[in-house]
CSV table of C-alpha atoms in Angstrom, one decimal:
chain,number,residue,atom,x,y,z
A,1,UNK,CA,86.8,77.6,141.2
A,2,UNK,CA,87.8,79.7,138.3
A,3,UNK,CA,90.1,78.1,135.8
A,4,UNK,CA,93.0,80.5,136.2
A,5,UNK,CA,93.2,82.9,139.1
A,6,UNK,CA,95.6,85.8,139.8
A,7,UNK,CA,95.7,88.3,142.6
A,8,UNK,CA,94.6,91.5,140.9
A,9,UNK,CA,96.8,93.7,143.1
A,10,UNK,CA,97.8,96.4,142.8
A,11,UNK,CA,101.3,95.5,144.1
A,12,UNK,CA,103.0,98.8,145.0
A,13,UNK,CA,106.7,98.2,145.5
A,14,UNK,CA,109.7,100.5,145.8
A,15,UNK,CA,112.4,100.5,143.2
A,16,UNK,CA,114.9,97.7,143.8
A,17,UNK,CA,112.5,95.5,145.6
A,18,UNK,CA,111.8,91.9,144.9
A,19,UNK,CA,108.2,91.0,144.1
A,20,UNK,CA,106.5,87.7,143.3
A,21,UNK,CA,103.2,86.9,141.7
A,22,UNK,CA,101.3,83.6,141.7
A,23,UNK,CA,98.8,82.2,139.3
A,24,UNK,CA,96.7,79.1,140.1
A,25,UNK,CA,95.0,76.9,137.6
A,26,UNK,CA,92.3,74.3,138.0
A,27,UNK,CA,92.9,72.0,135.0
A,28,UNK,CA,95.4,69.3,136.0
A,29,UNK,CA,95.9,68.4,132.3
A,30,UNK,CA,97.3,71.9,131.5
A,31,UNK,CA,100.5,71.6,129.5
A,32,UNK,CA,102.0,74.9,128.7
A,33,UNK,CA,102.3,78.1,130.7
A,34,UNK,CA,103.3,81.7,129.9
A,35,UNK,CA,103.7,85.0,131.5
A,36,UNK,CA,102.7,88.1,129.5
A,37,UNK,CA,103.2,91.7,130.3
A,38,UNK,CA,100.6,94.4,129.3
A,39,UNK,CA,101.2,98.1,129.6
A,40,UNK,CA,98.3,100.5,130.0
A,41,UNK,CA,96.3,100.7,126.7
A,42,UNK,CA,98.7,98.4,124.9
A,43,UNK,CA,98.6,94.8,123.7
A,44,UNK,CA,99.9,91.9,125.8
A,45,UNK,CA,103.5,91.0,125.1
A,46,UNK,CA,105.1,87.7,125.8
A,47,UNK,CA,107.4,87.9,128.7
A,48,UNK,CA,108.5,84.4,129.1
A,49,UNK,CA,107.5,80.7,128.9
A,50,UNK,CA,107.4,78.7,132.1
A,51,UNK,CA,109.2,75.4,132.0
A,52,UNK,CA,108.9,72.5,134.5
A,53,UNK,CA,112.4,73.0,135.6
A,54,UNK,CA,111.9,76.7,136.1
A,55,UNK,CA,113.6,79.3,134.0
A,56,UNK,CA,115.3,82.6,134.4
A,57,UNK,CA,115.7,85.6,132.1
A,58,UNK,CA,117.7,88.4,133.7
A,59,UNK,CA,115.8,89.7,136.7
A,60,UNK,CA,112.8,87.5,135.9
A,61,UNK,CA,112.3,84.0,137.2
A,62,UNK,CA,109.4,81.8,136.3
A,63,UNK,CA,108.5,78.6,138.1
A,64,UNK,CA,105.9,75.8,137.8
A,65,UNK,CA,104.5,73.7,140.6
A,66,UNK,CA,102.4,71.0,139.0
A,67,UNK,CA,101.6,69.3,142.3
A,68,UNK,CA,100.0,72.5,143.7
A,69,UNK,CA,98.9,73.7,140.3
A,70,UNK,CA,100.4,77.2,140.2
A,71,UNK,CA,103.0,79.1,138.3
A,72,UNK,CA,105.0,82.0,139.7
A,73,UNK,CA,106.9,85.0,138.5
A,74,UNK,CA,109.6,86.6,140.5
A,75,UNK,CA,111.0,90.0,139.6
A,76,UNK,CA,114.2,91.0,141.3
A,77,UNK,CA,115.6,94.6,141.6
A,78,UNK,CA,112.4,96.1,140.4
A,79,UNK,CA,112.6,99.0,137.9
A,80,UNK,CA,110.1,101.8,137.2
A,81,UNK,CA,109.8,100.3,133.8
A,82,UNK,CA,108.5,97.0,135.2
A,83,UNK,CA,105.2,98.8,136.1
A,84,UNK,CA,102.6,97.0,134.1
A,85,UNK,CA,99.9,94.3,134.4
A,86,UNK,CA,101.2,90.7,134.3
A,87,UNK,CA,99.0,88.1,132.8
A,88,UNK,CA,99.4,84.3,133.2
A,89,UNK,CA,98.3,82.0,130.4
A,90,UNK,CA,97.5,78.3,130.8
A,91,UNK,CA,97.1,76.0,127.9
A,92,UNK,CA,95.4,72.6,128.0
A,93,UNK,CA,94.8,70.1,125.3
A,94,UNK,CA,91.1,69.8,124.8
A,95,UNK,CA,90.9,66.8,122.4
A,96,UNK,CA,90.6,66.3,118.7
A,97,UNK,CA,93.7,68.2,117.9
A,98,UNK,CA,92.6,71.4,119.6
A,99,UNK,CA,93.7,73.1,122.8
A,100,UNK,CA,92.4,75.7,125.1
A,101,UNK,CA,94.1,78.8,126.2
A,102,UNK,CA,93.0,80.5,129.3
A,103,UNK,CA,94.2,83.9,130.5
A,104,UNK,CA,94.2,85.1,134.0
A,105,UNK,CA,92.8,88.6,134.6
A,106,UNK,CA,96.2,89.9,135.5
A,107,UNK,CA,98.1,91.3,138.4
A,108,UNK,CA,98.9,95.0,138.4
A,109,UNK,CA,102.4,96.1,139.5
A,110,UNK,CA,103.4,99.6,140.3
A,111,UNK,CA,107.0,100.3,141.0
A,112,UNK,CA,107.4,103.5,143.0
A,113,UNK,CA,110.5,105.7,143.0
B,1,UNK,CA,107.8,92.6,117.0
B,2,UNK,CA,105.6,90.2,115.1
B,3,UNK,CA,104.1,91.7,112.0
B,4,UNK,CA,100.5,92.0,113.0
B,5,UNK,CA,98.3,95.0,112.2
B,6,UNK,CA,94.7,95.7,113.1
B,7,UNK,CA,92.3,98.1,111.4
B,8,UNK,CA,90.6,100.3,112.3
B,9,UNK,CA,92.4,101.2,115.5
B,10,UNK,CA,89.5,103.1,116.8
B,11,UNK,CA,85.9,103.1,115.8
B,12,UNK,CA,82.7,104.6,117.1
B,13,UNK,CA,79.5,103.1,115.8
B,14,UNK,CA,75.8,103.1,116.5
B,15,UNK,CA,73.7,100.3,117.9
B,16,UNK,CA,72.4,98.0,115.2
B,17,UNK,CA,75.0,98.8,112.6
B,18,UNK,CA,77.4,96.1,111.2
B,19,UNK,CA,81.1,96.4,112.0
B,20,UNK,CA,84.0,94.5,110.6
B,21,UNK,CA,87.4,94.5,112.1
B,22,UNK,CA,90.5,93.3,110.2
B,23,UNK,CA,93.6,91.6,111.4
B,24,UNK,CA,96.5,91.2,109.0
B,25,UNK,CA,99.7,89.3,109.6
B,26,UNK,CA,102.9,88.9,107.7
B,27,UNK,CA,104.3,86.0,109.7
B,28,UNK,CA,102.5,83.2,107.8
B,29,UNK,CA,101.3,81.8,111.1
B,30,UNK,CA,98.6,79.2,110.9
B,31,UNK,CA,96.6,80.1,113.9
B,32,UNK,CA,94.8,83.5,114.4
B,33,UNK,CA,92.5,84.6,117.2
B,34,UNK,CA,90.2,87.3,118.2
B,35,UNK,CA,89.9,88.3,121.8
B,36,UNK,CA,88.0,91.0,123.6
B,37,UNK,CA,89.3,92.6,126.8
B,38,UNK,CA,87.0,94.3,129.3
B,39,UNK,CA,87.7,95.5,132.9
B,40,UNK,CA,87.0,92.7,135.4
B,41,UNK,CA,87.0,90.0,132.7
B,42,UNK,CA,90.5,89.9,131.3
B,43,UNK,CA,91.0,88.6,127.8
B,44,UNK,CA,88.2,86.4,126.5
B,45,UNK,CA,88.4,84.4,123.3
B,46,UNK,CA,85.8,85.1,120.7
B,47,UNK,CA,86.7,83.0,117.7
B,48,UNK,CA,89.9,81.5,116.3
B,49,UNK,CA,91.1,80.0,113.1
B,50,UNK,CA,93.5,77.1,112.6
B,51,UNK,CA,93.8,77.5,108.8
B,52,UNK,CA,92.2,79.1,105.8
B,53,UNK,CA,88.5,78.7,106.0
B,54,UNK,CA,88.9,76.7,109.3
B,55,UNK,CA,87.4,78.5,112.3
B,56,UNK,CA,85.9,77.6,115.6
B,57,UNK,CA,84.1,79.4,118.4
B,58,UNK,CA,85.6,80.6,121.6
B,59,UNK,CA,83.9,81.3,124.9
B,60,UNK,CA,82.1,84.5,124.0
B,61,UNK,CA,81.2,84.0,120.3
B,62,UNK,CA,77.5,85.0,120.4
B,63,UNK,CA,76.9,88.1,118.2
B,64,UNK,CA,80.2,87.6,116.3
B,65,UNK,CA,81.2,85.9,113.1
B,66,UNK,CA,84.6,85.5,111.5
B,67,UNK,CA,86.1,84.7,108.1
B,68,UNK,CA,89.5,83.7,106.9
B,69,UNK,CA,89.8,83.5,103.2
B,70,UNK,CA,93.6,83.7,103.1
B,71,UNK,CA,96.4,83.0,105.6
B,72,UNK,CA,97.2,86.6,106.3
B,73,UNK,CA,93.8,88.0,107.0
B,74,UNK,CA,91.3,87.2,109.7
B,75,UNK,CA,88.1,89.3,109.9
B,76,UNK,CA,85.7,89.7,112.8
B,77,UNK,CA,82.2,90.9,112.1
B,78,UNK,CA,79.6,92.2,114.4
B,79,UNK,CA,76.4,91.7,112.4
B,80,UNK,CA,74.4,94.2,114.5
B,81,UNK,CA,76.5,95.9,117.1
B,82,UNK,CA,75.2,96.3,120.6
B,83,UNK,CA,76.4,98.4,123.5
B,84,UNK,CA,77.6,95.3,125.3
B,85,UNK,CA,80.2,94.9,122.5
B,86,UNK,CA,81.9,98.1,123.4
B,87,UNK,CA,85.4,96.7,124.2
B,88,UNK,CA,89.0,96.5,123.1
B,89,UNK,CA,89.5,93.8,120.5
B,90,UNK,CA,92.9,92.1,120.1
B,91,UNK,CA,94.0,89.8,117.3
B,92,UNK,CA,96.7,87.3,118.0
B,93,UNK,CA,98.6,84.8,116.0
B,94,UNK,CA,100.6,81.6,116.8
B,95,UNK,CA,102.4,78.8,115.1
B,96,UNK,CA,102.2,75.8,117.5
B,97,UNK,CA,105.4,73.8,117.7
B,98,UNK,CA,105.2,70.8,119.9
B,99,UNK,CA,103.6,71.8,123.2
B,100,UNK,CA,104.4,75.5,122.7
B,101,UNK,CA,101.6,77.8,121.7
B,102,UNK,CA,103.1,81.3,122.2
B,103,UNK,CA,100.8,84.0,121.0
B,104,UNK,CA,101.7,87.4,119.6
B,105,UNK,CA,99.2,90.2,119.7
B,106,UNK,CA,98.2,93.0,117.5
B,107,UNK,CA,97.9,96.6,118.8
B,108,UNK,CA,94.2,96.3,119.4
B,109,UNK,CA,91.0,98.1,118.2
B,110,UNK,CA,89.0,100.2,120.5
B,111,UNK,CA,85.3,99.9,119.6
B,112,UNK,CA,82.6,102.0,121.1
B,113,UNK,CA,79.0,101.2,120.3
B,114,UNK,CA,76.6,104.1,121.2
């Protein structure tokens, strides 16, 4: 099982739709979780952190399910500008004061007019 | 946006030549990272630094070396470039606080090895 897995998509959704992505992780000791957004030929940009209690930022909601070892990202009222690839990041402490970041390969979203 | 620049932004080089990529930050963050991104593989960590002259290997470090002589600069060197090192290289920085390790990325360097 890969450490961090995402459905690569593409997810093609109409404007105004609600879309959800999941990201599963294999390391039960993982501590921190993030969602990044990456536009074509651009650098990844931090979208939001994922907290145990779940968190919301406008149209975006991130949730963590530690029991099932996945995080999710929900986008409501999709906009054309939401079209991008969404990367999940999982961080685990690896001992001796160091930690390991693992990126998923990303899920591509295309919002269609 | 975080103050991170990478140079050069694009480079074409021949197999066997040495190449150095530079990452420069103005945020005074302690950690700096080099990643490569390839289709089908996502972002993979090459090397990272947790302080001046403190570096460690990532998952794909073979064929790469790094140096960090001052906080703001992190250099990635391909001693003898190979075609398999054609990729997009991203630098990232972070300043861990508690359990938070948010990373901020530079604009990337597109390297082509012919």
